[in-house]
Amino acid sequence: MERITEQPSPYRHLEKMSVLELITHINREDRSVAFAVEKQLPQIEKLITAVENRLRAGGRLFYLGAGSGGRLSVLDKIELPNTYGIEKGMVNVILAGGEENLVLALEEMEDDTEDAWKQMQAFRVSEKDLVIGISASGTTPFVLAGMKKCRERRIPCGCIVSNPGSPIAAEADYPVEVITGPEFVTGSTRMKCGTAQKMLFDMISTAVLIRLGRVEDNNMVHVRLINNKVVDRSVKMLMEKRPLTDYEEARLLILQFGNVRKAMDFIDAKK
């Protein structure tokens, strides 16, 4: 396989550049990421459809990753219950070194070929679920070993990688290969590769949860009331969607029922 992610940066002598030169070049490279993602939209669609089908049938989604990509998947996972009102456990992360050690950045654990399956066994991952391997290189031992175990047990897998023809993609039923090219700083895959991964996490979770009815029109009608800003947004949302003109009345309904969808159901049932 061709390790494009490890190829030398096309920019030389970075230490001699001004701040403006540095950020101009970084910005130029970042602009290329969206085009690289665009080329993979058909494959991304297949992966998202597979995730949707598994979740509709009562299965779960598991991100399997290490390093920057794994940590980014944790950020996606932790925001979903509040944003879309889903139950914890629908979307999960198997992280090299353990999710509980996220901030320690235990990069050495990406070479562990036993821990991925141990963690998945603790979750009782099965054929009902879907696992997405995250690896910029497409060769991360932790991820590759976990996906091989999944294949042995007929657990469906997708992947997000940034090199073509990788071993991890070969183990995936739904491979997504976003080729972002050499990094601005040679080998620093937290940059363009990380940006592509974040874009894909946004696409996967947002598209799937819209498809599963967690958004109506363009509104987060299941958002949890986690702070005053969200309460105010939910009150205004309810007033727009139902014939309410009294802010305080709408606010009491939101606080009583916990989200916009349930408050609308209550109003509709009274008609």
CSV table of C-alpha atoms in Angstrom, one decimal:
chain,number,residue,atom,x,y,z
A,1,MET,CA,0.0,0.0,0.0
A,2,GLU,CA,1.0,3.6,-0.6
A,3,ARG,CA,1.6,5.5,2.7
A,4,ILE,CA,0.6,9.0,1.5
A,5,THR,CA,0.0,10.2,5.0
A,6,GLU,CA,3.8,9.7,5.7
A,7,GLN,CA,5.0,11.4,2.5
A,8,PRO,CA,7.1,14.6,3.0
A,9,SER,CA,5.2,17.9,3.2
A,10,PRO,CA,5.4,19.9,0.0
A,11,TYR,CA,6.3,22.9,2.2
A,12,ARG,CA,9.9,23.3,3.3
A,13,HIS,CA,11.7,25.2,6.1
A,14,LEU,CA,8.5,26.0,8.0
A,15,GLU,CA,10.6,27.5,10.8
A,16,LYS,CA,11.6,30.3,8.5
A,17,MET,CA,8.0,31.3,7.6
A,18,SER,CA,6.1,34.2,9.1
A,19,VAL,CA,2.8,33.6,11.0
A,20,LEU,CA,0.9,34.8,8.0
A,21,GLU,CA,2.7,32.5,5.7
A,22,LEU,CA,2.2,29.5,8.0
A,23,ILE,CA,-1.6,30.1,8.4
A,24,THR,CA,-2.0,30.9,4.7
A,25,HIS,CA,-0.5,27.5,3.7
A,26,ILE,CA,-2.4,25.6,6.4
A,27,ASN,CA,-5.7,27.2,5.2
A,28,ARG,CA,-4.9,26.2,1.7
A,29,GLU,CA,-4.3,22.7,2.7
A,30,ASP,CA,-7.5,22.6,4.8
A,31,ARG,CA,-9.6,23.7,1.9
A,32,SER,CA,-8.6,20.5,0.0
A,33,VAL,CA,-10.1,18.3,2.7
A,34,ALA,CA,-13.7,19.0,1.7
A,35,PHE,CA,-13.0,18.0,-1.9
A,36,ALA,CA,-11.3,14.8,-0.7
A,37,VAL,CA,-14.4,13.9,1.4
A,38,GLU,CA,-16.7,14.8,-1.6
A,39,LYS,CA,-15.0,12.1,-3.7
A,40,GLN,CA,-16.1,9.5,-1.2
A,41,LEU,CA,-19.7,10.5,-0.8
A,42,PRO,CA,-21.1,7.3,-2.5
A,43,GLN,CA,-19.1,5.2,0.0
A,44,ILE,CA,-20.1,7.4,2.9
A,45,GLU,CA,-23.7,7.0,1.9
A,46,LYS,CA,-23.4,3.2,2.0
A,47,LEU,CA,-21.8,3.3,5.4
A,48,ILE,CA,-24.4,5.7,6.8
A,49,THR,CA,-27.3,3.5,5.4
A,50,ALA,CA,-25.7,0.5,7.1
A,51,VAL,CA,-25.5,2.3,10.4
A,52,GLU,CA,-29.1,3.5,10.1
A,53,ASN,CA,-30.3,0.0,9.4
A,54,ARG,CA,-28.5,-1.5,12.4
A,55,LEU,CA,-29.8,1.1,14.8
A,56,ARG,CA,-33.3,0.8,13.5
A,57,ALA,CA,-33.1,-2.9,14.3
A,58,GLY,CA,-32.0,-2.3,17.8
A,59,GLY,CA,-28.2,-2.6,17.2
A,60,ARG,CA,-25.5,-0.2,18.3
A,61,LEU,CA,-22.7,1.8,16.6
A,62,PHE,CA,-19.1,1.4,17.8
A,63,TYR,CA,-16.2,3.6,16.8
A,64,LEU,CA,-12.9,1.7,17.1
A,65,GLY,CA,-9.9,4.0,17.2
A,66,ALA,CA,-6.6,5.3,18.6
A,67,GLY,CA,-4.8,8.6,18.6
A,68,SER,CA,-6.4,11.8,17.3
A,69,GLY,CA,-9.1,9.9,15.3
A,70,GLY,CA,-10.2,7.9,18.3
A,71,ARG,CA,-10.3,10.9,20.5
A,72,LEU,CA,-12.4,12.8,18.0
A,73,SER,CA,-14.9,10.0,17.9
A,74,VAL,CA,-15.3,10.3,21.7
A,75,LEU,CA,-16.2,13.9,21.3
A,76,ASP,CA,-18.9,13.0,18.7
A,77,LYS,CA,-20.3,10.3,21.0
A,78,ILE,CA,-20.6,12.4,24.1
A,79,GLU,CA,-22.5,15.2,22.4
A,80,LEU,CA,-25.3,13.0,20.9
A,81,PRO,CA,-27.5,12.2,23.9
A,82,ASN,CA,-27.9,15.9,24.8
A,83,THR,CA,-28.2,17.1,21.3
A,84,TYR,CA,-30.7,14.5,20.0
A,85,GLY,CA,-32.1,13.0,23.2
A,86,ILE,CA,-30.9,9.5,22.4
A,87,GLU,CA,-30.1,6.9,25.1
A,88,LYS,CA,-26.5,6.5,26.1
A,89,GLY,CA,-25.2,3.3,24.7
A,90,MET,CA,-26.6,3.7,21.2
A,91,VAL,CA,-23.2,5.2,20.0
A,92,ASN,CA,-20.0,3.9,21.7
A,93,VAL,CA,-16.3,4.2,21.4
A,94,ILE,CA,-13.6,1.5,21.8
A,95,LEU,CA,-10.5,3.7,22.4
A,96,ALA,CA,-6.9,2.4,22.6
A,97,GLY,CA,-5.9,2.8,26.2
A,98,GLY,CA,-9.5,3.1,27.3
A,99,GLU,CA,-12.0,5.9,27.0
A,100,GLU,CA,-11.5,6.7,30.7
A,101,ASN,CA,-7.8,7.6,29.8
A,102,LEU,CA,-8.8,10.0,27.0
A,103,VAL,CA,-6.8,13.0,28.3
A,104,LEU,CA,-3.7,11.0,28.9
A,105,ALA,CA,-3.2,10.4,25.1
A,106,LEU,CA,-1.7,7.0,25.5
A,107,GLU,CA,-0.4,6.8,22.0
A,108,GLU,CA,1.7,3.7,22.8
A,109,MET,CA,-1.5,1.7,23.2
A,110,GLU,CA,-2.3,1.8,19.5
A,111,ASP,CA,0.2,-1.1,19.2
A,112,ASP,CA,-1.8,-3.3,21.5
A,113,THR,CA,-3.4,-6.1,19.5
A,114,GLU,CA,-5.4,-7.7,22.3
A,115,ASP,CA,-7.2,-4.8,24.0
A,116,ALA,CA,-9.6,-3.9,21.3
A,117,TRP,CA,-11.4,-7.2,21.4
A,118,LYS,CA,-11.3,-7.3,25.2
A,119,GLN,CA,-13.1,-4.0,25.3
A,120,MET,CA,-15.6,-5.1,22.7
A,121,GLN,CA,-16.3,-8.3,24.7
A,122,ALA,CA,-17.1,-6.1,27.7
A,123,PHE,CA,-19.8,-4.4,25.6
A,124,ARG,CA,-21.0,-7.8,24.2
A,125,VAL,CA,-20.6,-6.5,20.6
A,126,SER,CA,-22.5,-8.8,18.2
A,127,GLU,CA,-23.7,-9.3,14.7
A,128,LYS,CA,-26.5,-6.8,15.5
A,129,ASP,CA,-24.0,-4.0,15.9
A,130,LEU,CA,-21.7,-2.1,13.5
A,131,VAL,CA,-18.1,-1.2,14.1
A,132,ILE,CA,-16.3,1.6,12.3
A,133,GLY,CA,-12.5,1.5,12.5
A,134,ILE,CA,-10.7,4.9,12.6
A,135,SER,CA,-7.1,5.0,11.4
A,136,ALA,CA,-5.4,7.7,9.3
A,137,SER,CA,-2.7,5.2,8.2
A,138,GLY,CA,-5.1,2.3,7.7
A,139,THR,CA,-2.6,0.1,9.5
A,140,THR,CA,-3.0,0.9,13.3
A,141,PRO,CA,-2.5,-2.5,15.0
A,142,PHE,CA,-5.2,-1.9,17.7
A,143,VAL,CA,-7.8,-1.1,15.1
A,144,LEU,CA,-6.8,-3.8,12.6
A,145,ALA,CA,-6.8,-6.5,15.3
A,146,GLY,CA,-10.2,-5.5,16.5
A,147,MET,CA,-11.6,-5.5,13.0
A,148,LYS,CA,-10.2,-8.9,12.2
A,149,LYS,CA,-11.9,-10.3,15.3
A,150,CYS,CA,-15.2,-8.7,14.1
A,151,ARG,CA,-14.8,-10.3,10.7
A,152,GLU,CA,-14.2,-13.7,12.3
A,153,ARG,CA,-17.5,-13.3,14.1
A,154,ARG,CA,-19.5,-11.8,11.2
A,155,ILE,CA,-19.8,-8.4,12.9
A,156,PRO,CA,-20.2,-5.8,10.1
A,157,CYS,CA,-17.5,-3.1,9.9
A,158,GLY,CA,-16.9,0.2,8.2
A,159,CYS,CA,-13.7,2.2,8.3
A,160,ILE,CA,-12.4,5.7,7.8
A,161,VAL,CA,-8.8,5.7,6.5
A,162,SER,CA,-6.6,8.2,4.6
A,163,ASN,CA,-4.3,5.8,2.6
A,164,PRO,CA,-5.5,3.7,-0.4
A,165,GLY,CA,-5.5,0.0,-0.3
A,166,SER,CA,-4.9,-0.4,3.5
A,167,PRO,CA,-5.2,-3.6,5.6
A,168,ILE,CA,-8.0,-2.0,7.6
A,169,ALA,CA,-10.0,-1.1,4.5
A,170,ALA,CA,-9.6,-4.7,3.4
A,171,GLU,CA,-11.3,-5.9,6.6
A,172,ALA,CA,-14.2,-3.5,6.1
A,173,ASP,CA,-17.6,-4.1,4.6
A,174,TYR,CA,-18.1,-0.4,4.1
A,175,PRO,CA,-14.7,1.2,3.6
A,176,VAL,CA,-14.3,5.0,3.3
A,177,GLU,CA,-10.9,6.1,2.0
A,178,VAL,CA,-10.5,9.9,2.2
A,179,ILE,CA,-7.1,10.6,0.7
A,180,THR,CA,-6.1,14.0,2.0
A,181,GLY,CA,-2.5,13.9,0.9
A,182,PRO,CA,0.7,14.7,2.8
A,183,GLU,CA,0.3,16.8,5.9
A,184,PHE,CA,1.6,20.4,6.3
A,185,VAL,CA,3.9,19.1,9.0
A,186,THR,CA,5.1,15.7,7.7
A,187,GLY,CA,3.2,12.9,9.3
A,188,SER,CA,1.1,15.1,11.6
A,189,THR,CA,-2.2,13.4,10.8
A,190,ARG,CA,-4.1,15.3,13.5
A,191,MET,CA,-4.2,18.0,10.8
A,192,LYS,CA,-5.9,17.2,7.5
A,193,CYS,CA,-6.7,13.6,8.4
A,194,GLY,CA,-8.2,14.8,11.7
A,195,THR,CA,-10.3,17.5,9.9
A,196,ALA,CA,-11.6,14.8,7.5
A,197,GLN,CA,-12.4,12.5,10.4
A,198,LYS,CA,-14.3,15.2,12.2
A,199,MET,CA,-16.3,16.0,9.1
A,200,LEU,CA,-17.2,12.4,8.7
A,201,PHE,CA,-18.3,11.9,12.3
A,202,ASP,CA,-20.5,14.9,11.8
A,203,MET,CA,-22.0,13.4,8.7
A,204,ILE,CA,-22.5,10.0,10.1
A,205,SER,CA,-24.2,10.9,13.4
A,206,THR,CA,-26.2,13.8,12.1
A,207,ALA,CA,-27.5,12.0,9.0
A,208,VAL,CA,-28.3,8.8,10.9
A,209,LEU,CA,-30.2,10.6,13.7
A,210,ILE,CA,-32.1,12.8,11.3
A,211,ARG,CA,-33.2,9.6,9.5
A,212,LEU,CA,-34.2,8.1,12.9
A,213,GLY,CA,-36.6,11.0,13.5
A,214,ARG,CA,-34.5,13.0,16.1
A,215,VAL,CA,-34.9,16.2,14.0
A,216,GLU,CA,-38.1,17.7,12.6
A,217,ASP,CA,-37.8,20.3,9.8
A,218,ASN,CA,-34.4,21.6,10.8
A,219,ASN,CA,-35.0,21.6,14.6
A,220,MET,CA,-33.6,19.6,17.5
A,221,VAL,CA,-37.0,18.8,18.9
A,222,HIS,CA,-35.5,16.1,21.3
A,223,VAL,CA,-32.7,18.3,22.7
A,224,ARG,CA,-32.2,17.9,26.4
A,225,LEU,CA,-32.7,20.9,28.7
A,226,ILE,CA,-29.1,21.1,29.7
A,227,ASN,CA,-28.8,24.9,30.3
A,228,ASN,CA,-30.7,28.2,30.1
A,229,LYS,CA,-29.7,28.7,26.4
A,230,VAL,CA,-31.2,25.4,25.4
A,231,VAL,CA,-34.4,26.0,27.4
A,232,ASP,CA,-34.9,29.4,25.7
A,233,ARG,CA,-34.3,27.9,22.3
A,234,SER,CA,-36.7,25.1,23.0
A,235,VAL,CA,-39.4,27.6,24.2
A,236,LYS,CA,-39.1,29.6,21.0
A,237,MET,CA,-39.1,26.5,18.9
A,238,LEU,CA,-42.4,25.4,20.6
A,239,MET,CA,-44.0,28.8,20.1
A,240,GLU,CA,-43.1,28.7,16.4
A,241,LYS,CA,-44.5,25.2,15.9
A,242,ARG,CA,-47.7,25.5,17.9
A,243,PRO,CA,-50.2,28.4,18.4
A,244,LEU,CA,-48.6,29.7,21.6
A,245,THR,CA,-48.0,33.4,22.2
A,246,ASP,CA,-47.3,33.4,25.9
A,247,TYR,CA,-43.5,32.8,26.5
A,248,GLU,CA,-44.0,31.8,30.1
A,249,GLU,CA,-46.8,29.3,29.3
A,250,ALA,CA,-44.5,27.7,26.6
A,251,ARG,CA,-41.6,27.6,29.1
A,252,LEU,CA,-43.7,25.8,31.7
A,253,LEU,CA,-44.7,23.2,29.1
A,254,ILE,CA,-41.1,22.7,28.1
A,255,LEU,CA,-40.0,22.3,31.6
A,256,GLN,CA,-42.9,19.9,32.4
A,257,PHE,CA,-42.4,17.6,29.4
A,258,GLY,CA,-38.6,17.8,29.0
A,259,ASN,CA,-38.4,18.5,25.3
A,260,VAL,CA,-40.2,20.1,22.4
A,261,ARG,CA,-41.5,16.9,20.9
A,262,LYS,CA,-43.3,15.8,24.0
A,263,ALA,CA,-44.7,19.3,24.6
A,264,MET,CA,-46.1,19.3,21.0
A,265,ASP,CA,-47.6,15.9,21.6
A,266,PHE,CA,-49.4,17.1,24.7
A,267,ILE,CA,-50.8,20.2,22.9
A,268,ASP,CA,-51.9,18.0,19.9
A,269,ALA,CA,-53.6,15.5,22.2
A,270,LYS,CA,-55.8,18.3,23.7
A,271,LYS,CA,-57.2,19.3,20.3
